[in-house]
CSV table of C-alpha atoms in Angstrom, one decimal:
chain,number,residue,atom,x,y,z
A,16,UNK,CA,19.1,-48.7,-16.0
A,17,UNK,CA,22.3,-46.7,-16.5
A,18,UNK,CA,21.9,-43.7,-18.8
A,19,UNK,CA,24.0,-43.5,-21.9
A,20,UNK,CA,26.7,-40.8,-22.0
A,21,UNK,CA,24.6,-38.9,-24.6
A,22,UNK,CA,21.7,-38.4,-22.1
A,23,UNK,CA,23.8,-37.4,-19.1
A,24,UNK,CA,24.0,-33.6,-18.4
A,25,UNK,CA,27.3,-32.1,-19.3
A,26,UNK,CA,29.5,-30.6,-16.7
A,27,UNK,CA,28.8,-26.9,-16.5
A,28,UNK,CA,25.7,-27.2,-18.6
A,29,UNK,CA,22.9,-24.8,-17.3
A,30,UNK,CA,20.0,-26.7,-15.9
A,31,UNK,CA,16.6,-26.0,-17.4
A,32,UNK,CA,14.4,-23.6,-15.4
A,33,UNK,CA,11.5,-25.3,-13.7
A,34,UNK,CA,8.0,-24.3,-14.7
A,35,UNK,CA,6.7,-22.5,-17.8
A,36,UNK,CA,7.4,-18.8,-18.3
A,37,UNK,CA,4.3,-16.6,-18.1
A,38,UNK,CA,2.9,-16.6,-21.6
A,39,UNK,CA,0.5,-13.6,-21.3
A,40,UNK,CA,0.8,-9.8,-21.0
A,41,UNK,CA,-0.1,-9.0,-17.4
A,42,UNK,CA,-1.4,-5.5,-18.1
A,43,UNK,CA,-3.7,-6.7,-20.9
A,44,UNK,CA,-5.0,-9.5,-18.6
A,45,UNK,CA,-5.6,-7.0,-15.8
A,46,UNK,CA,-7.5,-4.7,-18.1
A,47,UNK,CA,-9.7,-7.6,-19.2
A,48,UNK,CA,-10.4,-8.5,-15.6
A,49,UNK,CA,-11.2,-4.9,-14.8
A,50,UNK,CA,-13.8,-4.8,-17.6
A,51,UNK,CA,-15.4,-8.1,-16.4
A,52,UNK,CA,-15.7,-6.9,-12.8
A,53,UNK,CA,-17.0,-3.5,-14.1
A,54,UNK,CA,-19.7,-5.2,-16.2
A,55,UNK,CA,-20.9,-7.9,-13.8
A,56,UNK,CA,-19.8,-6.8,-10.3
A,57,UNK,CA,-17.6,-8.7,-7.9
A,58,UNK,CA,-20.0,-11.4,-6.7
A,59,UNK,CA,-21.3,-12.4,-10.1
A,60,UNK,CA,-17.8,-12.6,-11.7
A,61,UNK,CA,-16.4,-16.1,-11.0
A,62,UNK,CA,-12.9,-17.3,-11.3
A,63,UNK,CA,-13.9,-19.3,-14.4
A,64,UNK,CA,-15.3,-16.2,-15.9
A,65,UNK,CA,-12.1,-14.4,-15.3
A,66,UNK,CA,-9.8,-17.1,-16.7
A,67,UNK,CA,-12.1,-17.2,-19.8
A,68,UNK,CA,-12.0,-13.4,-20.5
A,69,UNK,CA,-8.3,-13.1,-19.5
A,70,UNK,CA,-7.5,-16.1,-21.7
A,71,UNK,CA,-5.3,-17.7,-19.0
A,72,UNK,CA,-5.5,-20.8,-16.9
A,73,UNK,CA,-6.4,-20.7,-13.2
A,74,UNK,CA,-2.8,-21.5,-12.1
A,75,UNK,CA,-1.5,-18.6,-14.1
A,76,UNK,CA,-4.2,-16.3,-12.6
A,77,UNK,CA,-3.3,-17.3,-9.1
A,78,UNK,CA,0.4,-17.1,-9.7
A,79,UNK,CA,0.2,-13.6,-11.3
A,80,UNK,CA,-2.6,-12.0,-9.2
A,81,UNK,CA,-3.3,-14.1,-6.2
A,82,UNK,CA,-6.9,-15.1,-5.5
A,83,UNK,CA,-10.0,-13.5,-6.8
A,84,UNK,CA,-10.2,-10.9,-4.1
A,85,UNK,CA,-6.5,-9.9,-4.5
A,86,UNK,CA,-7.1,-9.5,-8.2
A,87,UNK,CA,-10.2,-7.4,-7.6
A,88,UNK,CA,-8.3,-5.1,-5.2
A,89,UNK,CA,-5.7,-4.5,-7.9
A,90,UNK,CA,-8.4,-3.9,-10.4
A,91,UNK,CA,-10.0,-1.2,-8.2
A,92,UNK,CA,-6.6,0.5,-7.7
A,93,UNK,CA,-6.1,0.4,-11.5
A,94,UNK,CA,-9.6,1.8,-12.1
A,95,UNK,CA,-8.9,4.6,-9.7
A,96,UNK,CA,-5.8,5.7,-11.6
A,97,UNK,CA,-7.4,5.4,-15.1
A,98,UNK,CA,-11.2,5.5,-15.7
A,99,UNK,CA,-12.1,6.8,-12.3
A,100,UNK,CA,-9.4,9.4,-11.8
A,101,UNK,CA,-11.5,12.4,-12.9
A,102,UNK,CA,-12.7,13.1,-9.4
A,103,UNK,CA,-9.3,13.3,-7.9
A,104,UNK,CA,-8.1,15.5,-10.8
A,105,UNK,CA,-11.0,17.9,-10.4
A,106,UNK,CA,-10.4,18.3,-6.6
A,107,UNK,CA,-6.7,18.8,-7.2
A,108,UNK,CA,-6.9,21.2,-10.1
A,109,UNK,CA,-10.0,23.4,-9.6
A,110,UNK,CA,-9.8,26.5,-7.5
A,111,UNK,CA,-13.1,26.1,-5.6
A,112,UNK,CA,-15.3,23.3,-4.3
A,113,UNK,CA,-18.1,24.4,-6.6
A,114,UNK,CA,-15.9,24.2,-9.7
A,115,UNK,CA,-14.5,20.9,-8.6
A,116,UNK,CA,-17.9,19.4,-8.1
A,117,UNK,CA,-19.3,20.7,-11.4
A,118,UNK,CA,-16.3,19.4,-13.3
A,119,UNK,CA,-16.6,16.0,-11.5
A,120,UNK,CA,-20.2,15.7,-12.4
A,121,UNK,CA,-19.8,16.7,-16.0
A,122,UNK,CA,-16.9,14.3,-16.4
A,123,UNK,CA,-18.9,11.6,-14.7
A,124,UNK,CA,-21.7,12.1,-17.3
A,125,UNK,CA,-19.2,11.6,-20.1
A,126,UNK,CA,-17.3,8.7,-18.5
A,127,UNK,CA,-20.3,6.8,-17.3
A,128,UNK,CA,-22.0,6.8,-20.7
A,129,UNK,CA,-18.9,6.1,-22.8
A,130,UNK,CA,-19.7,3.1,-25.0
A,131,UNK,CA,-16.0,2.1,-25.1
A,132,UNK,CA,-16.4,0.3,-21.8
A,133,UNK,CA,-19.2,-0.8,-19.4
A,134,UNK,CA,-21.5,2.0,-18.3
A,135,UNK,CA,-21.5,3.5,-14.8
A,136,UNK,CA,-18.8,3.3,-12.1
A,137,UNK,CA,-17.0,0.1,-11.2
A,138,UNK,CA,-16.6,1.1,-7.5
A,139,UNK,CA,-20.3,1.7,-7.3
A,140,UNK,CA,-21.6,-1.1,-9.4
A,141,UNK,CA,-19.3,-3.8,-8.2
A,142,UNK,CA,-20.7,-3.5,-4.7
A,143,UNK,CA,-24.3,-4.4,-5.7
A,144,UNK,CA,-25.4,-7.7,-4.2
A,145,UNK,CA,-21.9,-8.3,-2.8
A,146,UNK,CA,-21.9,-10.7,0.1
A,147,UNK,CA,-18.1,-10.6,0.7
A,148,UNK,CA,-17.9,-8.4,3.7
A,149,UNK,CA,-14.3,-7.3,3.2
A,150,UNK,CA,-14.9,-6.3,-0.4
A,151,UNK,CA,-18.1,-4.5,0.5
A,152,UNK,CA,-16.4,-2.5,3.2
A,153,UNK,CA,-13.4,-1.6,1.0
A,154,UNK,CA,-15.7,-0.2,-1.7
A,155,UNK,CA,-17.8,1.7,0.9
A,156,UNK,CA,-14.7,3.2,2.3
A,157,UNK,CA,-13.6,4.4,-1.1
A,158,UNK,CA,-17.0,6.0,-1.8
A,159,UNK,CA,-17.0,7.7,1.7
A,160,UNK,CA,-13.5,8.9,1.2
A,161,UNK,CA,-14.7,10.8,-1.9
A,162,UNK,CA,-17.5,12.4,0.1
A,163,UNK,CA,-15.0,13.4,2.8
A,164,UNK,CA,-12.8,15.0,0.2
A,165,UNK,CA,-15.6,17.1,-1.1
A,166,UNK,CA,-16.6,18.1,2.4
A,167,UNK,CA,-13.1,19.2,3.1
A,168,UNK,CA,-13.0,21.4,0.1
A,169,UNK,CA,-16.4,22.9,1.0
A,170,UNK,CA,-15.2,23.7,4.5
A,171,UNK,CA,-12.1,25.3,3.1
A,172,UNK,CA,-14.2,27.5,0.9
A,173,UNK,CA,-16.4,28.5,3.8
A,174,UNK,CA,-13.3,29.5,5.8
A,175,UNK,CA,-12.0,31.5,2.8
A,176,UNK,CA,-15.4,33.3,2.3
A,177,UNK,CA,-16.1,31.6,-1.0
A,178,UNK,CA,-19.2,30.1,0.4
A,179,UNK,CA,-21.6,31.5,3.0
A,180,UNK,CA,-20.8,30.8,6.7
A,181,UNK,CA,-24.0,28.9,7.2
A,182,UNK,CA,-23.4,26.4,4.5
A,183,UNK,CA,-23.9,22.8,5.6
A,184,UNK,CA,-20.7,21.3,4.3
A,185,UNK,CA,-21.5,17.7,5.2
A,186,UNK,CA,-24.9,17.8,3.5
A,187,UNK,CA,-23.6,19.5,0.4
A,188,UNK,CA,-20.8,16.9,0.1
A,189,UNK,CA,-23.2,14.0,0.6
A,190,UNK,CA,-25.5,15.5,-2.0
A,191,UNK,CA,-22.6,15.4,-4.4
A,192,UNK,CA,-21.9,11.7,-3.5
A,193,UNK,CA,-25.6,10.9,-4.1
A,194,UNK,CA,-25.5,12.6,-7.5
A,195,UNK,CA,-22.4,10.6,-8.5
A,196,UNK,CA,-23.9,7.3,-7.4
A,197,UNK,CA,-27.3,8.1,-8.9
A,198,UNK,CA,-25.7,9.1,-12.3
A,199,UNK,CA,-23.8,5.8,-12.3
A,200,UNK,CA,-27.0,3.8,-12.0
A,201,UNK,CA,-28.9,6.0,-14.4
A,202,UNK,CA,-26.1,5.4,-17.0
A,203,UNK,CA,-26.4,1.6,-16.5
A,204,UNK,CA,-30.2,2.0,-17.0
A,205,UNK,CA,-29.6,3.7,-20.4
A,206,UNK,CA,-29.5,7.4,-19.6
A,207,UNK,CA,-27.5,9.4,-22.2
A,208,UNK,CA,-24.7,11.8,-21.6
A,209,UNK,CA,-27.0,14.7,-22.5
A,210,UNK,CA,-29.6,13.5,-20.0
A,211,UNK,CA,-27.0,13.2,-17.2
A,212,UNK,CA,-25.6,16.6,-18.0
A,213,UNK,CA,-29.1,18.1,-17.6
A,214,UNK,CA,-29.0,16.7,-14.1
A,215,UNK,CA,-25.7,18.4,-13.5
A,216,UNK,CA,-27.4,21.7,-14.3
A,217,UNK,CA,-30.0,21.1,-11.7
A,218,UNK,CA,-27.5,19.9,-9.1
A,219,UNK,CA,-25.4,23.0,-9.4
A,220,UNK,CA,-28.3,25.3,-9.2
A,221,UNK,CA,-28.8,24.5,-5.6
A,222,UNK,CA,-25.3,25.5,-4.6
A,223,UNK,CA,-25.2,28.4,-2.2
A,224,UNK,CA,-23.5,31.6,-3.4
A,225,UNK,CA,-21.9,34.4,-1.5
């Protein structure tokens, strides 16, 4: 059937763009995904859970973020520059390893128990019961990188004479990592900020002094 002149596109008329424009705020959707992964972990958070909390359809999720793993990787990066940035700041701003560790632990006590978001640490909790090898390895590398950063600062203080020459830098750094990971789980189990800060006092009491 020949179209009438009224339905024919006019010469020079712009054609309609294909597809629908994204109808959601990407940053808001990412924040909602972050909170979902933080609360439930990587494995237990399904794509349907994500589309529900992000209030978008699966096609929009895939178009904007890629698959579930790609979305999670972006979530972890976002977490590292927002809620989880206190460790990097302490290491960068404090003059000694001891000061950096104490500040990190105290800020962890506050952050991990803040009722404004899920308790504990996303990077620690999201790995629990994770059967996706690449995700598990990526999170483990991030946790080990933090321990390595603490060890580097301890070694620098030993070299500068701020810590005794016989200080076991690796053990002291790993103790810090164990405290951070333990505080995260304690917070999820209901420990208060004050209770976690009491642990910080004990943890810092073992630090060697010159």
